[in-house]
XYZ file of C-alpha atoms in Angstrom:
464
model
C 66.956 37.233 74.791
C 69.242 34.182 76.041
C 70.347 35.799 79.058
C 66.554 36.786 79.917
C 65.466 33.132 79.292
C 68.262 31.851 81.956
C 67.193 30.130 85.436
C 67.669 32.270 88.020
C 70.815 31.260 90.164
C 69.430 29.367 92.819
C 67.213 27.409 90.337
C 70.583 26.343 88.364
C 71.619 25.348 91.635
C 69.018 23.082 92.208
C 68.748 21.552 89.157
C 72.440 21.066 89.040
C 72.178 18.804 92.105
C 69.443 16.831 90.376
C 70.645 13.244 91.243
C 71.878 10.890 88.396
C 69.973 7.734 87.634
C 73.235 5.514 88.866
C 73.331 7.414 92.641
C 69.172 6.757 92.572
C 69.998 3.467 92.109
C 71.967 3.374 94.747
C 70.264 4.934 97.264
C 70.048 2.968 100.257
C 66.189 4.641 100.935
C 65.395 3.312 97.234
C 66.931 -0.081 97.316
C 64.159 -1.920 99.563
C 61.859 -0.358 96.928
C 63.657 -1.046 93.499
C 65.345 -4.488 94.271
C 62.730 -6.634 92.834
C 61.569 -4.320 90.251
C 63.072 -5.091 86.467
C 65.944 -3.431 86.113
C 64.522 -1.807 83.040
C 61.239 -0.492 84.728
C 63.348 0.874 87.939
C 65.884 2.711 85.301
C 62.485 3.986 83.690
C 61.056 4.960 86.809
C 64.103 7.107 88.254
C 64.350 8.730 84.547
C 60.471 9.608 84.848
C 60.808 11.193 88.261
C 64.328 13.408 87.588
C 62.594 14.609 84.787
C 59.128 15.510 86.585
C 61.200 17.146 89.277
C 63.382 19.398 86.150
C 60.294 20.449 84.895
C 58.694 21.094 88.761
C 61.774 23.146 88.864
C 61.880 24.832 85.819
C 58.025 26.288 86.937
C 59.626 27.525 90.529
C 58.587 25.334 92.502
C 61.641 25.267 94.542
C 61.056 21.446 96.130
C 64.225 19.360 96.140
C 64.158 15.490 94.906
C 62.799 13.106 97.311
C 61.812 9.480 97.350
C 58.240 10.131 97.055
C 58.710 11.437 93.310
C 59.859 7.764 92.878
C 56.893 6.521 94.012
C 54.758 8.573 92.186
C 56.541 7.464 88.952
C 56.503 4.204 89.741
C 52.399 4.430 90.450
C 52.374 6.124 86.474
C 54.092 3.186 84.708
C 52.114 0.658 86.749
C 49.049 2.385 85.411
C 47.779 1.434 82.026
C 47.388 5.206 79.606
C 44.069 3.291 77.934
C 41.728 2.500 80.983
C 38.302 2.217 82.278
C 36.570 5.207 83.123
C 32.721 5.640 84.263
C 30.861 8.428 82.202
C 28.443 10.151 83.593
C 28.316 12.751 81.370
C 24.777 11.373 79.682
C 26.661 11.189 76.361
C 26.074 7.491 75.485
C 28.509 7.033 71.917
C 30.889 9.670 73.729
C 34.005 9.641 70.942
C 36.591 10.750 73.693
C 35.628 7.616 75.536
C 35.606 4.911 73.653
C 32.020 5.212 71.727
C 29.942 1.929 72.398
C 30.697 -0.368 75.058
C 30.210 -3.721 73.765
C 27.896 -6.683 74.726
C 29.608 -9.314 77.063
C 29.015 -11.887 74.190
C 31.064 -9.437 71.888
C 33.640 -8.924 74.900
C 34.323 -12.803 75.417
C 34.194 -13.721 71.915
C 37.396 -10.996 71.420
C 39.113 -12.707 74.788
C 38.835 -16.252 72.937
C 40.361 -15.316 69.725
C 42.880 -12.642 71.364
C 44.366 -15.434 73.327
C 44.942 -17.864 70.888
C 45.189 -19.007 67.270
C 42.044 -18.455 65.076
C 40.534 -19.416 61.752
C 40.907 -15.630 60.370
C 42.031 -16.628 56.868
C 41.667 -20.055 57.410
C 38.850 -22.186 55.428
C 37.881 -25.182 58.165
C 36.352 -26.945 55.918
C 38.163 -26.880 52.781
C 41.415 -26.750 54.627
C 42.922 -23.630 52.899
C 43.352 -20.193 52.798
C 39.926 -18.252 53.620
C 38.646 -14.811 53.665
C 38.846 -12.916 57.242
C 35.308 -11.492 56.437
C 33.394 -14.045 55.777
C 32.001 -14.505 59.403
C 30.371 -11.186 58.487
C 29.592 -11.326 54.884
C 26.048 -13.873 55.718
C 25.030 -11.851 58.838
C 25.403 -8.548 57.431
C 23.861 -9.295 54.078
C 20.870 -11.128 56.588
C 20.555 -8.045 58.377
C 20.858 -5.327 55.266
C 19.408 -7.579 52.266
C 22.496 -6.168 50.954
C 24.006 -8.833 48.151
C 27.829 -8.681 49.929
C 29.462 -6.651 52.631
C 32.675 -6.059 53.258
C 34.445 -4.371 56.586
C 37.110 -1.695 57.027
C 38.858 0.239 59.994
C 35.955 3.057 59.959
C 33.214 4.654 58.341
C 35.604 7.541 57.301
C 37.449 4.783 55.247
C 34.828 3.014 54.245
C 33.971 6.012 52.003
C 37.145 6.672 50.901
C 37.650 3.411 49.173
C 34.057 3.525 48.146
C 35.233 6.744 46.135
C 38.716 5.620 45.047
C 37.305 2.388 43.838
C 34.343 3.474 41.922
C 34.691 6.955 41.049
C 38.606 8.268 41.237
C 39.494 9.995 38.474
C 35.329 10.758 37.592
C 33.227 13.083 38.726
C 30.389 12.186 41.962
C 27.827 14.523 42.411
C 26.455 15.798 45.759
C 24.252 18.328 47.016
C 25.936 21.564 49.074
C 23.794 20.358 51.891
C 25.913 17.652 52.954
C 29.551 18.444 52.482
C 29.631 17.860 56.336
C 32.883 18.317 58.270
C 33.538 15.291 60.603
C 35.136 14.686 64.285
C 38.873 15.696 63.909
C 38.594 18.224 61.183
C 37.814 15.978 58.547
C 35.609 17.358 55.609
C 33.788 15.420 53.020
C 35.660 17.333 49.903
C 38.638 16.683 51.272
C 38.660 12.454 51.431
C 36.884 12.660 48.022
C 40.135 14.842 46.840
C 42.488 12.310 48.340
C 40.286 9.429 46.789
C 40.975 10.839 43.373
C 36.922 11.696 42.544
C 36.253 14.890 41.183
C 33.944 16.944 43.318
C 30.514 18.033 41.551
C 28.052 20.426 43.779
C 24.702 20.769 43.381
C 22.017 23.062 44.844
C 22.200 25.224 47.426
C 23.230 24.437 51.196
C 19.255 24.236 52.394
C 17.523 23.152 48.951
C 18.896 20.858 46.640
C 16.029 18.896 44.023
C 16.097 15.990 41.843
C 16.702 17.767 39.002
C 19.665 19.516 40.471
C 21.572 15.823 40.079
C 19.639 15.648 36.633
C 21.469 18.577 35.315
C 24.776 18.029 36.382
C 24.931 14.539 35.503
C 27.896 14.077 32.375
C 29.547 10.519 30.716
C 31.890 11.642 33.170
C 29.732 10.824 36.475
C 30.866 7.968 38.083
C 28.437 8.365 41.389
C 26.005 9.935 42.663
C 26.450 10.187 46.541
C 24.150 11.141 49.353
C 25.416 11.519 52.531
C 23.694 11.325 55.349
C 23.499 14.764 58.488
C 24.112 12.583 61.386
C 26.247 15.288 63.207
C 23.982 17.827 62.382
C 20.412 19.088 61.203
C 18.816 21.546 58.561
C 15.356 23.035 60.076
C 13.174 25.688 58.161
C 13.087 26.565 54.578
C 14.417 23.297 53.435
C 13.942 20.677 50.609
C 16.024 17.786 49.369
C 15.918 14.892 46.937
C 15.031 11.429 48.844
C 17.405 8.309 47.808
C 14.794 6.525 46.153
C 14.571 9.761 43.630
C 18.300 9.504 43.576
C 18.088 5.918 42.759
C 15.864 6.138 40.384
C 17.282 8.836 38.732
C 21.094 6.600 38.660
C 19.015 3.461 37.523
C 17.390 5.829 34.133
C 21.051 6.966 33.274
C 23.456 4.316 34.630
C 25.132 5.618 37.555
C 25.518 3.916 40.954
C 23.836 6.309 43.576
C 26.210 5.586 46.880
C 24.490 6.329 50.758
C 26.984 7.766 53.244
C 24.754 6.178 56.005
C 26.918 7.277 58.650
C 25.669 5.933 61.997
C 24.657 2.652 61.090
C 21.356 1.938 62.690
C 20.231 -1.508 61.957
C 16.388 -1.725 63.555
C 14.139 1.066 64.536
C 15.361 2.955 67.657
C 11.844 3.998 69.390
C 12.599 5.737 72.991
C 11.804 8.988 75.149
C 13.546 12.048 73.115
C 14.834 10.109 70.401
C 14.583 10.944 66.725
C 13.616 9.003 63.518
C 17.222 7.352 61.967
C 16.571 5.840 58.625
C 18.304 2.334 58.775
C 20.279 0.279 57.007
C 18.130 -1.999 55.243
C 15.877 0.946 54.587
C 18.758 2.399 51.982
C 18.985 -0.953 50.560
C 15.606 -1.362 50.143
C 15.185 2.172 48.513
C 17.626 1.411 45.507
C 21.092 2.562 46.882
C 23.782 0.449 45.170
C 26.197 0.836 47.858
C 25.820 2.246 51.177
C 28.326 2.929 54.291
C 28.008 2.612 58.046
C 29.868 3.079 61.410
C 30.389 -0.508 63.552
C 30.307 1.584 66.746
C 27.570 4.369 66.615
C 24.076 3.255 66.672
C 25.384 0.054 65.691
C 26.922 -0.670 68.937
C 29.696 -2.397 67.914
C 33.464 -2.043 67.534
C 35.198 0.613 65.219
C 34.435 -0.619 61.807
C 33.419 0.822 58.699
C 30.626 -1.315 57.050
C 30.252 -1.216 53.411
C 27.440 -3.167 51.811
C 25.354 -3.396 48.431
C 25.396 -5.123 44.975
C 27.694 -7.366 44.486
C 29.309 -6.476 41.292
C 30.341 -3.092 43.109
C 31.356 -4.540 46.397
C 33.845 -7.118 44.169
C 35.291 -3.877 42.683
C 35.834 -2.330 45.452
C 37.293 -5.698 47.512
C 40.129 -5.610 44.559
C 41.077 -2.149 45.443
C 44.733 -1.743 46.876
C 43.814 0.305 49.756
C 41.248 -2.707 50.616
C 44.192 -4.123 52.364
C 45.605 -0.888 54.090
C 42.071 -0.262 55.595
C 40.999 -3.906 57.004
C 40.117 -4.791 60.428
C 42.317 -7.100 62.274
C 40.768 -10.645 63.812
C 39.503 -8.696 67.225
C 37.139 -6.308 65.109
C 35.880 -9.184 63.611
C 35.441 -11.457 66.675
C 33.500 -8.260 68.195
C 31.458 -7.388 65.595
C 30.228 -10.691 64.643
C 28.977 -11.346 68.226
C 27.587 -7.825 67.803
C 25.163 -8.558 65.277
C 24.669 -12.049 66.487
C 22.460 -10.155 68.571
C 20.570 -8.532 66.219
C 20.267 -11.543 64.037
C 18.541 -13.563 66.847
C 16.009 -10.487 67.960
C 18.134 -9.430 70.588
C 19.318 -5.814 70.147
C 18.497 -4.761 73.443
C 21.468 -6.836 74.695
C 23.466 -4.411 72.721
C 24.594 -2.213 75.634
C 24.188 0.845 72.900
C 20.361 0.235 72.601
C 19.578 -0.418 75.425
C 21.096 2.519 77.063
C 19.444 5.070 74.346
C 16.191 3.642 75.200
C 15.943 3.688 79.002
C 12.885 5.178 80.794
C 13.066 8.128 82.642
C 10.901 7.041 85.692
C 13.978 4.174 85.941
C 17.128 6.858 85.300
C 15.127 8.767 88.444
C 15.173 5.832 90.418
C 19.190 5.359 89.633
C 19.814 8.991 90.823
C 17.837 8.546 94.021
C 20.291 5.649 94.555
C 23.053 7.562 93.555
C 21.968 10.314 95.966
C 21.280 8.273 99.031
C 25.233 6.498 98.509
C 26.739 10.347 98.201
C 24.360 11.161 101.188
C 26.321 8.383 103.203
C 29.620 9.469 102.491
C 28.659 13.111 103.540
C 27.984 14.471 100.259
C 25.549 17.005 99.480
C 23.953 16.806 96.482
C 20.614 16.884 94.973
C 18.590 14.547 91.890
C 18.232 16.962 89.087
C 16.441 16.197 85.823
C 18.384 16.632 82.798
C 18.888 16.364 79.155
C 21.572 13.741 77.846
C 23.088 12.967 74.300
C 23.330 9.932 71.649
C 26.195 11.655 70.657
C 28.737 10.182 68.391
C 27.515 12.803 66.101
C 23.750 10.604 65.829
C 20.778 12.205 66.074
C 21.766 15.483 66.963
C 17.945 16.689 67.966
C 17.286 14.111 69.602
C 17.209 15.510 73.498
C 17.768 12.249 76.157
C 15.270 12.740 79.191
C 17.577 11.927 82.035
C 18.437 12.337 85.317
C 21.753 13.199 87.466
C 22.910 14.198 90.936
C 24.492 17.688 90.944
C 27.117 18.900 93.359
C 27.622 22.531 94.255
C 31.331 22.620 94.756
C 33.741 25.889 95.317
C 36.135 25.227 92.210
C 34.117 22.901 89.282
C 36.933 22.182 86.940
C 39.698 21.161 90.256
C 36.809 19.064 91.323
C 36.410 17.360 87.902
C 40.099 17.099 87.572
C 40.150 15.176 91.085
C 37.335 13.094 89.508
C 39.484 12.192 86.639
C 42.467 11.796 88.680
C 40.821 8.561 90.693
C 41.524 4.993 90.663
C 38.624 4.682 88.618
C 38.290 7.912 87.025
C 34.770 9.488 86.958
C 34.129 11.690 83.921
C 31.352 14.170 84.959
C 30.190 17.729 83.460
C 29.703 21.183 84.441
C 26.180 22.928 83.956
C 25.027 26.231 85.669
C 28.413 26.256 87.737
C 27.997 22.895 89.150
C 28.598 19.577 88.734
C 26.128 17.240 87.255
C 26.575 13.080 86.947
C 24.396 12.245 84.621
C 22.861 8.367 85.799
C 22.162 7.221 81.965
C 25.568 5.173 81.265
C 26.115 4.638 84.888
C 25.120 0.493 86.060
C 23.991 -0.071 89.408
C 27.354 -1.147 90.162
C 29.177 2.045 89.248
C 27.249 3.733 92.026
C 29.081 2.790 94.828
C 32.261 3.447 92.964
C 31.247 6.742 92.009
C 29.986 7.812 94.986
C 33.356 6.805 97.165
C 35.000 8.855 94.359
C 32.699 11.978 94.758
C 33.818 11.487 98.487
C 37.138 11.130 98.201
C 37.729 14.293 95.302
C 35.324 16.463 97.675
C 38.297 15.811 100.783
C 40.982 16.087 98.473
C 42.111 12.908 98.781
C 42.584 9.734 96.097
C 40.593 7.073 96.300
C-alpha cells in the first residue's frame, strides 16, 4: 500500500528541487518584487506559492516553480477572503451571501462607532455604567408593543436562551408540525435538548388542535411554544391551533405560550408574488408572552436574534448566564438601531430588504433590457428572460418573485460560473435549463456595467 501511494520518480525529482523560502528570497528575479513588501507578508507569500506548486505537483501537473506562482500568491493575500460580490441569483436574503444588505444609514452609523470609542455600556447622562441594549430596548418595544426586548447573536440563540431560561429542566409542548430542521443541520429538538427543556409532542405532523396542548399540559409545563414554518409550508389536509388559542389556553392554566417568529417581519410586506407573513406586533398583540425574531431576514437588518415580550419574562431571561455568551457586540447594535430607525419614522422602504422584495416587474424588465444592451456592447449574446426569484433566507417559501434576467447560452455552465466567481468583483449567477441566467432583482443600476464587463471578460477567458 505505501509503495503504491509513492510519487513516481520524476515527480520526487521535481518536488525535491522545490526551492526553499531563503533561495526565493534571494532570487535576484524576486528581489525588485519583494524588497518593499513586509518581510512577514513576502515570507508568507513564497510559503503560499511552494506549497501551491507541491500540491500542482502532487496532481501531475509536471510545471516547474516560476516567478509567476509568486505573483499569484501575492494577488491571494492582497485579497480580502470576506468580500463584495454582486448576486444575481434573484435570491434576495441569500444565507451564503451575507443575507440583507443594510441601509446606508445602518452602514455609516457602524463606520462611526467602529472607528472610535462609543457609549456601549456607558450611561451619558448619569455618568456610569449603562446597558449596551438600551438604544434598542424603546424602538423595539415602539415597534412590537412588546413591554422589553432584549438582543442576541441570532434567532437560533435567541430561542435557546428563551428555553434554558424559562423552561430547562420542564417540559414545553409543541405540535409535530413544527419541529423544523434549520440552515446547517440544526433541528428544533435538538437546541431544546441542549437548553435543558424536556420535549413534549403533540398532534400529528399536518393536524395538531387546541386541545392537543390541553391534554398534554402537566404542573410540569413550563411553555407552550409555537414555532413558526418560515423555511417551509404544509398545503392540503391540514389544521392547526392559532396563537391566540394558544394564548388563551396558557393564560386559563398559567403557562407562558412562547412564538418562534422566525423571520422577523415588522410591517406588512404587500408585493407581486409575495405571501402573507404574520408580523411581529401581530404575535404581541395576539397574547404571546414572549416571541423571537431574526435581525437580518425580513427584518433587514444585521444578524441578531430579537427577543421581546412581558417584562417579567424578558428580566428572567436577561439574568440568564448564557445572556452574556450570546450578546451582540457594539457594531450589531449601531446597525440595527439605524435599521429600525427606519421603520420607526415610516420609512421601511429605505430598508434595502423591502424594497428589493417589493419591486415591480415592468421595472426588473426595464433593468434586464439595460443589462442586455451593456452585454450586447461587449459582444455578448444573450437574451431578457422572465423568471421566478426567491425571498429566501428560508421566508416565505411559496412566495414565487416575478422577475426578470439575461440568460447566456454558454458551452460549459459551471467553468463559466466559476470564471464569474473568479472576477475582481465576483458575479454570483445560476444555472437553469443548461444556461446561465442573472437574475436583475438584487442587481443596482450600477452593478450593470460591472457585471456586464465581467460576463465579457469570463466569456474570453480572461480576468477582469
Amino acid at each position: 500500500m505505501g509503495a503504491a501511494s509513492k510519487p513516481p520518480e520524476g515527480k520526487n525529482a521535481l518536488l525535491r528541487n522545490l526551492p526553499s523560502i531563503e533561495q526565493l528570497l534571494r532570487r535576484p528575479s524576486l528581489e525588485p518584487r519583494l524588497a518593499n513588501l513586509p518581510h512577514a507578508r513576502a515570507v508568507a507569500a513564497l510559503r503560499l506559492a511552494v506549497e501551491r506548486v507541491r500540491a500542482r505537483l502532487l496532481d501531475g501537473d509536471a510545471r516547474p516553480f516560476e516567478d509567476a506562482d509568486v505573483e499569484a500568491a501575492l494577488a491571494s493575500l492582497a485579497t480580502p477572503n470576506l468580500r463584495p460580490v454582486r448576486n444575481a441569483t434573484g435570491v434576495v436574503l441569500h444565507t451564503n451571501l451575507g443575507r440583507a444588505p443594510l441601509a446606508p444609514e445602518a452602514v455609516e452609523r457602524v463606520v462611526a462607532v467602529a472607528r472610535g470609542y462609543s457609549n456601549l455600556e456607558y450611561d451619558l447622562d448619569e455618568g456610569e455604567r449603562g446597558s449596551r441594549y438600551a438604544p434598542l430596548v424603546g424602538l423595539l418595544r415602539t415597534l412590537t408593543g412588546a413591554e422589553d426586548a432584549l438582543v442576541v447573536n441570532n434567532c437560533a440563540g435567541a430561542v435557546l436562551l428563551v428555553l434554558a431560561a424559562l423552561a430547562s429542566g420542564r417540559e414545553c409542548v409543541v405540535s409535530r408540525g413544527e419541529l423544523v430542521e434549520i440552515g446547517g443541520g440544526f433541528r428544533v429538538p435538538d437546541v431544546m435538548r441542549q437548553s435543558g427543556a424536556k420535549l413534549v409532542e403533540v398532534g400529528t405532523t399536518n393536524r395538531t388542535r387546541r386541545a392537543d396542548y390541553a391534554n398534554a399540559l402537566s404542573p410540569d409545563t413550563g411553555l407552550i411554544v409555537k414555532v413558526h414554518r418560515s423555511n417551509f409550508a404544509l398545503v392540503g389536509f391540514t389544521e392547526e391551533a392559532s396563537l391566540a388559542e394558544l394564548t388563551e389556553l396558557g393564560r386559563a392554566r398559567g403557562v407562558p405560550v412562547f412564538q418562534d417568529l422566525g423571520s422577523g417581519a415588522l410591517v406588512p410586506l404587500v408585493g407581486p408574488g409575495l405571501t402573507p407573513e404574520p408580523t411581529v406586533g401581530h404575535a404581541i398583540s395576539a397574547g404571546a408572552d414572549v416571541v423571537a425574531f431574526s435581525g437580518d431576514k425580513l427584518l433587514g437588518g444585521p444578524q441578531a436574534g430579537v427577543i421581546v415580550g412581558r417584562k417579567d419574562l424578558l428580566q428572567r431571561i436577561k439574568s440568564h448566564p448564557l445572556t452574556r455568551a450570546l450578546r451582540v457586540d457594539k457594531m450589531t447594535v449601531a446597525a440595527l438601531e439605524a435599521t429600525l430607525e427606519l421603520y420607526r419614522d415610516g420609512r421601511p422602504e429605505a430598508v434595502p430588504t423591502q424594497s428589493l422584495l417589493v419591486q415591480q416587474p415592468e421595472v426588473l424588465s426595464a433593468r434586464a433590457d439595460r443589462l442586455l444592451s451593456l452585454l450586447k456592447a461587449h459582444g455578448v449574446t444573450a437574451r431578457a428572460v422572465s423568471v421566478d426569484g426567491q425571498v429566501g433566507g428560508g421566508a416565505m417559501p411559496l412566495a414565487r418573485l416575478p422577475s426578470y434576467a439575461c440568460s447566456l447560452t454558454v458551452g460549459a455552465p459551471e467553468v463559466f460560473l466559476e470564471r464569474l466567481r473568479s472576477g475582481e468583483v465576483p458575479v454570483i449567477g445560476r444555472i437553469a435549463d443548461g444556461e446561465v441566467v442573472l437574475d436583475v432583482r438584487c442587481l443596482s443600476e450600477e452593478d450593470l456595467g460591472v457585471v456586464a464587463q465581467s460576463v465579457a471578460a469570463a466569456r474570453s477567458g480572461s480576468q477582469p
